[in-house]
PDB file of C-alpha atoms and ligand atoms in Angstrom:
ATOM      1  CA  UNK A   1      -0.108 -23.508 -15.688  1.00 53.00           C
ATOM      2  CA  UNK A   2      -0.326 -25.664 -11.729  1.00 64.00           C
ATOM      3  CA  UNK A   3       0.408 -28.737 -13.039  1.00 76.00           C
ATOM      4  CA  UNK A   4       3.811 -26.671 -14.824  1.00 88.00           C
ATOM      5  CA  UNK A   5       4.621 -25.606 -11.211  1.00 93.00           C
ATOM      6  CA  UNK A   6       3.333 -28.922  -9.772  1.00 93.00           C
ATOM      7  CA  UNK A   7       6.444 -30.764 -12.073  1.00 92.00           C
ATOM      8  CA  UNK A   8       9.045 -28.183 -11.485  1.00 93.00           C
ATOM      9  CA  UNK A   9       8.712 -27.988  -7.700  1.00 96.00           C
ATOM     10  CA  UNK A  10      11.134 -30.252  -6.387  1.00 96.00           C
ATOM     11  CA  UNK A  11      13.993 -28.754  -8.460  1.00 95.00           C
ATOM     12  CA  UNK A  12      12.888 -25.021  -8.773  1.00 95.00           C
ATOM     13  CA  UNK A  13      15.323 -24.026  -6.151  1.00 96.00           C
ATOM     14  CA  UNK A  14      18.424 -25.605  -7.625  1.00 95.00           C
ATOM     15  CA  UNK A  15      17.206 -24.398 -11.197  1.00 94.00           C
ATOM     16  CA  UNK A  16      16.478 -20.736  -9.531  1.00 94.00           C
ATOM     17  CA  UNK A  17      18.801 -20.262  -6.911  1.00 94.00           C
ATOM     18  CA  UNK A  18      17.782 -16.729  -4.848  1.00 94.00           C
ATOM     19  CA  UNK A  19      20.338 -14.348  -5.167  1.00 92.00           C
ATOM     20  CA  UNK A  20      19.362 -10.837  -4.666  1.00 92.00           C
ATOM     21  CA  UNK A  21      19.285 -10.769  -1.034  1.00 97.00           C
ATOM     22  CA  UNK A  22      20.316  -6.961  -0.191  1.00 97.00           C
ATOM     23  CA  UNK A  23      18.215  -5.705  -3.413  1.00 97.00           C
ATOM     24  CA  UNK A  24      15.299  -7.534  -1.927  1.00 98.00           C
ATOM     25  CA  UNK A  25      15.597  -6.175   1.691  1.00 98.00           C
ATOM     26  CA  UNK A  26      15.967  -2.327   0.370  1.00 98.00           C
ATOM     27  CA  UNK A  27      13.218  -2.540  -1.691  1.00 98.00           C
ATOM     28  CA  UNK A  28      10.866  -4.299   1.049  1.00 98.00           C
ATOM     29  CA  UNK A  29      12.540  -1.577   3.241  1.00 97.00           C
ATOM     30  CA  UNK A  30      13.461  -4.618   5.376  1.00 97.00           C
ATOM     31  CA  UNK A  31      14.668  -5.470   8.575  1.00 94.00           C
ATOM     32  CA  UNK A  32      11.194  -4.423   9.820  1.00 93.00           C
ATOM     33  CA  UNK A  33       9.262  -5.946  13.186  1.00 94.00           C
ATOM     34  CA  UNK A  34       5.855  -7.306  11.569  1.00 96.00           C
ATOM     35  CA  UNK A  35       4.337  -9.428   8.993  1.00 98.00           C
ATOM     36  CA  UNK A  36       4.889 -10.238   5.546  1.00 98.00           C
ATOM     37  CA  UNK A  37       3.047 -12.101   2.497  1.00 98.00           C
ATOM     38  CA  UNK A  38       4.797 -13.651  -0.230  1.00 98.00           C
ATOM     39  CA  UNK A  39       2.146 -14.145  -2.497  1.00 98.00           C
ATOM     40  CA  UNK A  40       2.638 -16.831  -5.394  1.00 98.00           C
ATOM     41  CA  UNK A  41       5.384 -17.585  -2.898  1.00 98.00           C
ATOM     42  CA  UNK A  42       6.028 -21.173  -4.318  1.00 98.00           C
ATOM     43  CA  UNK A  43       9.149 -23.170  -2.646  1.00 98.00           C
ATOM     44  CA  UNK A  44       9.345 -20.669  -0.630  1.00 98.00           C
ATOM     45  CA  UNK A  45      12.939 -19.810  -1.808  1.00 98.00           C
ATOM     46  CA  UNK A  46      12.681 -16.066  -1.288  1.00 98.00           C
ATOM     47  CA  UNK A  47      10.625 -15.835   2.192  1.00 98.00           C
ATOM     48  CA  UNK A  48      13.193 -18.381   3.682  1.00 98.00           C
ATOM     49  CA  UNK A  49      15.771 -15.995   2.918  1.00 98.00           C
ATOM     50  CA  UNK A  50      13.858 -13.008   4.334  1.00 98.00           C
ATOM     51  CA  UNK A  51      12.396 -14.873   7.262  1.00 97.00           C
ATOM     52  CA  UNK A  52      15.511 -13.611   9.893  1.00 97.00           C
ATOM     53  CA  UNK A  53      14.406 -10.353   8.511  1.00 98.00           C
ATOM     54  CA  UNK A  54      10.699 -10.142   9.521  1.00 98.00           C
ATOM     55  CA  UNK A  55       8.636 -11.362  12.764  1.00 97.00           C
ATOM     56  CA  UNK A  56       6.137 -13.389  10.702  1.00 96.00           C
ATOM     57  CA  UNK A  57       6.407 -14.864   7.320  1.00 98.00           C
ATOM     58  CA  UNK A  58       3.472 -16.190   4.930  1.00 98.00           C
ATOM     59  CA  UNK A  59       3.616 -18.354   1.608  1.00 98.00           C
ATOM     60  CA  UNK A  60       0.469 -17.905  -0.352  1.00 98.00           C
ATOM     61  CA  UNK A  61       0.290 -19.763  -3.613  1.00 98.00           C
ATOM     62  CA  UNK A  62      -1.963 -22.208  -5.862  1.00 97.00           C
ATOM     63  CA  UNK A  63       0.600 -25.348  -6.141  1.00 97.00           C
ATOM     64  CA  UNK A  64       0.591 -27.776  -3.650  1.00 96.00           C
ATOM     65  CA  UNK A  65       3.696 -29.390  -4.869  1.00 97.00           C
ATOM     66  CA  UNK A  66       5.469 -25.777  -4.348  1.00 98.00           C
ATOM     67  CA  UNK A  67       3.703 -25.356  -1.015  1.00 98.00           C
ATOM     68  CA  UNK A  68       4.774 -28.723  -0.262  1.00 98.00           C
ATOM     69  CA  UNK A  69       8.832 -27.786  -0.669  1.00 98.00           C
ATOM     70  CA  UNK A  70       8.190 -24.514   1.121  1.00 98.00           C
ATOM     71  CA  UNK A  71       6.536 -26.271   3.993  1.00 98.00           C
ATOM     72  CA  UNK A  72       9.402 -28.281   4.440  1.00 98.00           C
ATOM     73  CA  UNK A  73      11.593 -24.908   5.139  1.00 98.00           C
ATOM     74  CA  UNK A  74       9.745 -24.546   7.905  1.00 98.00           C
ATOM     75  CA  UNK A  75       7.810 -21.564   6.467  1.00 98.00           C
ATOM     76  CA  UNK A  76       3.583 -21.046   7.016  1.00 98.00           C
ATOM     77  CA  UNK A  77       2.117 -21.919   3.936  1.00 98.00           C
ATOM     78  CA  UNK A  78      -1.411 -21.112   2.593  1.00 98.00           C
ATOM     79  CA  UNK A  79      -3.083 -22.716  -0.458  1.00 98.00           C
ATOM     80  CA  UNK A  80      -4.786 -20.025  -2.491  1.00 98.00           C
ATOM     81  CA  UNK A  81      -5.389 -17.922  -5.418  1.00 98.00           C
ATOM     82  CA  UNK A  82      -4.179 -14.455  -5.126  1.00 98.00           C
ATOM     83  CA  UNK A  83      -7.228 -13.372  -6.754  1.00 98.00           C
ATOM     84  CA  UNK A  84      -9.270 -14.357  -3.648  1.00 98.00           C
ATOM     85  CA  UNK A  85      -6.848 -14.413  -0.360  1.00 98.00           C
ATOM     86  CA  UNK A  86      -8.369 -15.368   3.072  1.00 98.00           C
ATOM     87  CA  UNK A  87      -7.082 -12.405   5.115  1.00 98.00           C
ATOM     88  CA  UNK A  88      -8.796  -9.753   6.348  1.00 98.00           C
ATOM     89  CA  UNK A  89      -7.907  -5.985   4.838  1.00 98.00           C
ATOM     90  CA  UNK A  90      -4.542  -4.616   6.434  1.00 98.00           C
ATOM     91  CA  UNK A  91      -3.320  -7.989   7.814  1.00 98.00           C
ATOM     92  CA  UNK A  92       0.580  -7.704   6.678  1.00 98.00           C
ATOM     93  CA  UNK A  93       3.131  -4.840   6.464  1.00 98.00           C
ATOM     94  CA  UNK A  94       4.850  -5.968   3.812  1.00 98.00           C
ATOM     95  CA  UNK A  95       3.601  -7.534   0.420  1.00 98.00           C
ATOM     96  CA  UNK A  96       5.637  -9.301  -1.812  1.00 98.00           C
ATOM     97  CA  UNK A  97       4.903 -11.318  -5.591  1.00 98.00           C
ATOM     98  CA  UNK A  98       7.954 -12.067  -7.462  1.00 98.00           C
ATOM     99  CA  UNK A  99       8.554 -13.483 -10.580  1.00 97.00           C
ATOM    100  CA  UNK A 100       4.396 -14.694 -10.085  1.00 97.00           C
ATOM    101  CA  UNK A 101       2.569 -11.693 -11.646  1.00 98.00           C
ATOM    102  CA  UNK A 102       2.740 -12.697 -15.087  1.00 97.00           C
ATOM    103  CA  UNK A 103       1.507 -16.441 -14.213  1.00 95.00           C
ATOM    104  CA  UNK A 104      -1.952 -15.767 -12.694  1.00 97.00           C
ATOM    105  CA  UNK A 105      -5.109 -15.536 -14.267  1.00 96.00           C
ATOM    106  CA  UNK A 106      -6.589 -12.297 -12.659  1.00 97.00           C
ATOM    107  CA  UNK A 107      -3.747  -9.607 -12.666  1.00 98.00           C
ATOM    108  CA  UNK A 108      -6.235  -6.625 -12.203  1.00 98.00           C
ATOM    109  CA  UNK A 109      -7.987  -8.563  -9.229  1.00 98.00           C
ATOM    110  CA  UNK A 110      -4.728 -10.058  -7.651  1.00 98.00           C
ATOM    111  CA  UNK A 111      -2.774  -6.582  -7.305  1.00 98.00           C
ATOM    112  CA  UNK A 112      -6.722  -5.604  -5.840  1.00 98.00           C
ATOM    113  CA  UNK A 113      -6.062  -8.235  -3.596  1.00 98.00           C
ATOM    114  CA  UNK A 114      -2.376  -7.902  -2.762  1.00 98.00           C
ATOM    115  CA  UNK A 115      -3.136  -4.177  -1.801  1.00 98.00           C
ATOM    116  CA  UNK A 116      -6.632  -4.769   0.319  1.00 98.00           C
ATOM    117  CA  UNK A 117      -4.162  -7.172   2.661  1.00 98.00           C
ATOM    118  CA  UNK A 118      -1.383  -4.822   3.200  1.00 98.00           C
ATOM    119  CA  UNK A 119      -1.842  -2.204   5.980  1.00 98.00           C
ATOM    120  CA  UNK A 120      -1.714   1.554   5.813  1.00 98.00           C
ATOM    121  CA  UNK A 121       1.997   2.718   5.860  1.00 97.00           C
ATOM    122  CA  UNK A 122       2.955  -0.831   4.780  1.00 98.00           C
ATOM    123  CA  UNK A 123       4.650  -1.334   1.811  1.00 98.00           C
ATOM    124  CA  UNK A 124       3.977  -3.815  -1.696  1.00 98.00           C
ATOM    125  CA  UNK A 125       6.764  -4.665  -3.693  1.00 98.00           C
ATOM    126  CA  UNK A 126       6.219  -6.980  -7.334  1.00 98.00           C
ATOM    127  CA  UNK A 127       9.098  -7.864  -9.050  1.00 98.00           C
ATOM    128  CA  UNK A 128       8.728  -8.955 -12.740  1.00 98.00           C
ATOM    129  CA  UNK A 129      10.994  -9.439 -15.574  1.00 97.00           C
ATOM    130  CA  UNK A 130      11.338  -6.157 -17.289  1.00 97.00           C
ATOM    131  CA  UNK A 131       9.273  -7.010 -20.211  1.00 97.00           C
ATOM    132  CA  UNK A 132      10.678  -3.591 -21.929  1.00 97.00           C
ATOM    133  CA  UNK A 133      13.938  -5.554 -22.419  1.00 97.00           C
ATOM    134  CA  UNK A 134      14.095  -8.182 -25.638  1.00 96.00           C
ATOM    135  CA  UNK A 135      15.666 -10.881 -23.613  1.00 95.00           C
ATOM    136  CA  UNK A 136      12.144 -11.066 -21.193  1.00 94.00           C
ATOM    137  CA  UNK A 137      10.264 -10.987 -25.080  1.00 95.00           C
ATOM    138  CA  UNK A 138      12.155 -13.849 -25.896  1.00 94.00           C
ATOM    139  CA  UNK A 139      11.147 -15.485 -22.163  1.00 92.00           C
ATOM    140  CA  UNK A 140       7.873 -14.595 -22.996  1.00 90.00           C
ATOM    141  CA  UNK A 141       8.041 -16.561 -26.409  1.00 91.00           C
ATOM    142  CA  UNK A 142       9.542 -19.559 -24.519  1.00 91.00           C
ATOM    143  CA  UNK A 143       6.662 -20.084 -21.777  1.00 87.00           C
ATOM    144  CA  UNK A 144       4.329 -19.295 -24.971  1.00 84.00           C
ATOM    145  CA  UNK A 145       5.789 -22.132 -26.521  1.00 84.00           C
ATOM    146  CA  UNK A 146       5.947 -24.731 -23.356  1.00 82.00           C
ATOM    147  CA  UNK A 147       2.093 -23.777 -23.588  1.00 79.00           C
ATOM    148  CA  UNK A 148       2.512 -21.637 -20.174  1.00 84.00           C
ATOM    149  CA  UNK A 149      -0.251 -19.227 -20.122  1.00 83.00           C
ATOM    150  CA  UNK A 150       2.421 -16.547 -19.268  1.00 90.00           C
ATOM    151  CA  UNK A 151       1.347 -12.675 -19.724  1.00 95.00           C
ATOM    152  CA  UNK A 152       3.428 -10.060 -19.314  1.00 96.00           C
ATOM    153  CA  UNK A 153       2.746  -6.569 -18.806  1.00 97.00           C
ATOM    154  CA  UNK A 154       5.267  -3.464 -18.527  1.00 98.00           C
ATOM    155  CA  UNK A 155       5.513  -1.565 -15.608  1.00 98.00           C
ATOM    156  CA  UNK A 156       3.763   1.024 -16.534  1.00 98.00           C
ATOM    157  CA  UNK A 157       0.799  -1.087 -16.766  1.00 98.00           C
ATOM    158  CA  UNK A 158       1.026  -3.005 -13.550  1.00 98.00           C
ATOM    159  CA  UNK A 159       1.143   0.891 -11.894  1.00 98.00           C
ATOM    160  CA  UNK A 160      -2.088   1.228 -13.624  1.00 98.00           C
ATOM    161  CA  UNK A 161      -3.794  -1.523 -11.817  1.00 98.00           C
ATOM    162  CA  UNK A 162      -2.853   0.196  -8.443  1.00 98.00           C
ATOM    163  CA  UNK A 163      -6.014   2.476  -6.848  1.00 97.00           C
ATOM    164  CA  UNK A 164      -5.467   5.913  -7.642  1.00 96.00           C
ATOM    165  CA  UNK A 165      -4.772   7.004  -3.648  1.00 96.00           C
ATOM    166  CA  UNK A 166      -1.752   4.252  -3.827  1.00 97.00           C
ATOM    167  CA  UNK A 167       2.080   6.119  -4.090  1.00 98.00           C
ATOM    168  CA  UNK A 168       3.414   3.798  -6.927  1.00 98.00           C
ATOM    169  CA  UNK A 169       6.760   3.741  -8.092  1.00 98.00           C
ATOM    170  CA  UNK A 170       9.151   1.822 -10.734  1.00 98.00           C
ATOM    171  CA  UNK A 171      12.982   0.962  -9.910  1.00 98.00           C
ATOM    172  CA  UNK A 172      15.013  -1.863 -12.716  1.00 97.00           C
ATOM    173  CA  UNK A 173      17.951  -2.970 -13.437  1.00 95.00           C
ATOM    174  CA  UNK A 174      19.094  -5.052 -16.184  1.00 95.00           C
ATOM    175  CA  UNK A 175      16.001  -7.781 -16.814  1.00 96.00           C
ATOM    176  CA  UNK A 176      14.591  -6.863 -13.566  1.00 97.00           C
ATOM    177  CA  UNK A 177      11.676  -4.120 -13.031  1.00 98.00           C
ATOM    178  CA  UNK A 178      10.373  -3.970  -9.164  1.00 98.00           C
ATOM    179  CA  UNK A 179       6.831  -2.028  -9.025  1.00 98.00           C
ATOM    180  CA  UNK A 180       7.035  -0.614  -4.949  1.00 98.00           C
ATOM    181  CA  UNK A 181       3.770   0.562  -4.108  1.00 98.00           C
ATOM    182  CA  UNK A 182       3.120   2.387  -0.408  1.00 98.00           C
ATOM    183  CA  UNK A 183      -0.615   2.423   1.146  1.00 97.00           C
ATOM    184  CA  UNK A 184      -1.390   5.709   2.370  1.00 90.00           C
TER     185      UNK A 184
HETATM  186  C1  LIG B   1       7.550 -18.734 -11.576  1.00 84.71           C
HETATM  187  S1  LIG B   1       7.009 -19.270  -9.680  1.00 84.71           S
HETATM  188  C2  LIG B   1       7.286 -17.951  -8.711  1.00 84.71           C
HETATM  189  C3  LIG B   1       7.706 -18.288  -7.134  1.00 84.71           C
HETATM  190  C4  LIG B   1       8.347 -17.777  -6.493  1.00 84.71           C
HETATM  191  N1  LIG B   1       7.596 -16.264  -6.089  1.00 84.71           N
HETATM  192  C5  LIG B   1       9.746 -17.384  -6.703  1.00 84.71           C
HETATM  193  O1  LIG B   1      10.170 -16.910  -6.947  1.00 84.71           O
HETATM  194  O2  LIG B   1      10.291 -18.447  -6.379  1.00 84.71           O
HETATM  195  C6  LIG B   1       5.286 -18.516  -9.719  1.00 84.71           C
HETATM  196  C7  LIG B   1       4.596 -19.196  -8.904  1.00 84.71           C
HETATM  197  O3  LIG B   1       3.301 -18.758  -8.777  1.00 84.71           O
HETATM  198  C8  LIG B   1       2.150 -19.160  -8.569  1.00 84.71           C
HETATM  199  N2  LIG B   1       0.660 -19.259  -9.180  1.00 84.71           N
HETATM  200  C9  LIG B   1      -0.010 -18.907 -10.385  1.00 84.71           C
HETATM  201  N3  LIG B   1      -0.760 -18.034 -10.516  1.00 84.71           N
HETATM  202  C10 LIG B   1      -1.082 -18.299  -9.154  1.00 84.71           C
HETATM  203  C11 LIG B   1      -2.399 -17.583  -8.939  1.00 84.71           C
HETATM  204  N4  LIG B   1      -3.395 -17.298  -9.126  1.00 84.71           N
HETATM  205  N5  LIG B   1      -2.528 -17.808  -7.224  1.00 84.71           N
HETATM  206  C12 LIG B   1      -1.265 -18.050  -6.604  1.00 84.71           C
HETATM  207  N6  LIG B   1      -0.567 -18.490  -6.841  1.00 84.71           N
HETATM  208  C13 LIG B   1      -0.290 -18.390  -8.237  1.00 84.71           C
HETATM  209  C14 LIG B   1       2.683 -20.590  -9.095  1.00 84.71           C
HETATM  210  O4  LIG B   1       2.234 -22.187  -8.714  1.00 84.71           O
HETATM  211  C15 LIG B   1       3.767 -20.648  -8.989  1.00 84.71           C
HETATM  212  O5  LIG B   1       4.563 -21.688  -7.742  1.00 84.71           O
END
């Protein structure tokens, strides 16, 4: 899996330009004077767009080549699996994961970690292709054929991975779903 993203890294931003800033600011409740973790943040294409709207941004990813691109954008990066984040509990005001949950090995552990590093009163947003749609089911087949180890969940399954005390809701538009959690 890593090797797929290491190979794609130099072209990724051209193939996947980020075009949803307004939507992202809304679901993340930004601007905010605080910190944001972009977990599985890859080349930092999303973090770069969000950077002017928070005080401090960190991109965490397991692919070294994706992080090279993020570092070239002047972003702070950390090389890590999202299943084991190297941050103390309650470090970040906002935690984001875009288009990466279906790529991680252990989704339950990843959600536990993202929630752990979120501050009380903070917000965590998971953006995923909406697996309830036919188009995304086709993408899942294509990723299988490309030997990517993707494992898509429908939004309700993602919600189930949060601890019971989390306040979680789902929004969706066309082929994208956002699972939005607040830590109480
Ligand atoms: C489709 S890319 C999305 C990148 C970025 N979030 C974006 O939207 O531009 C998925 C990213 O997840 C990363 N990834 C996959 N499994 C991971 C894991 N267990 N821990 C950290 N990053 C992981 C990949 O290296 C890749 O950069």
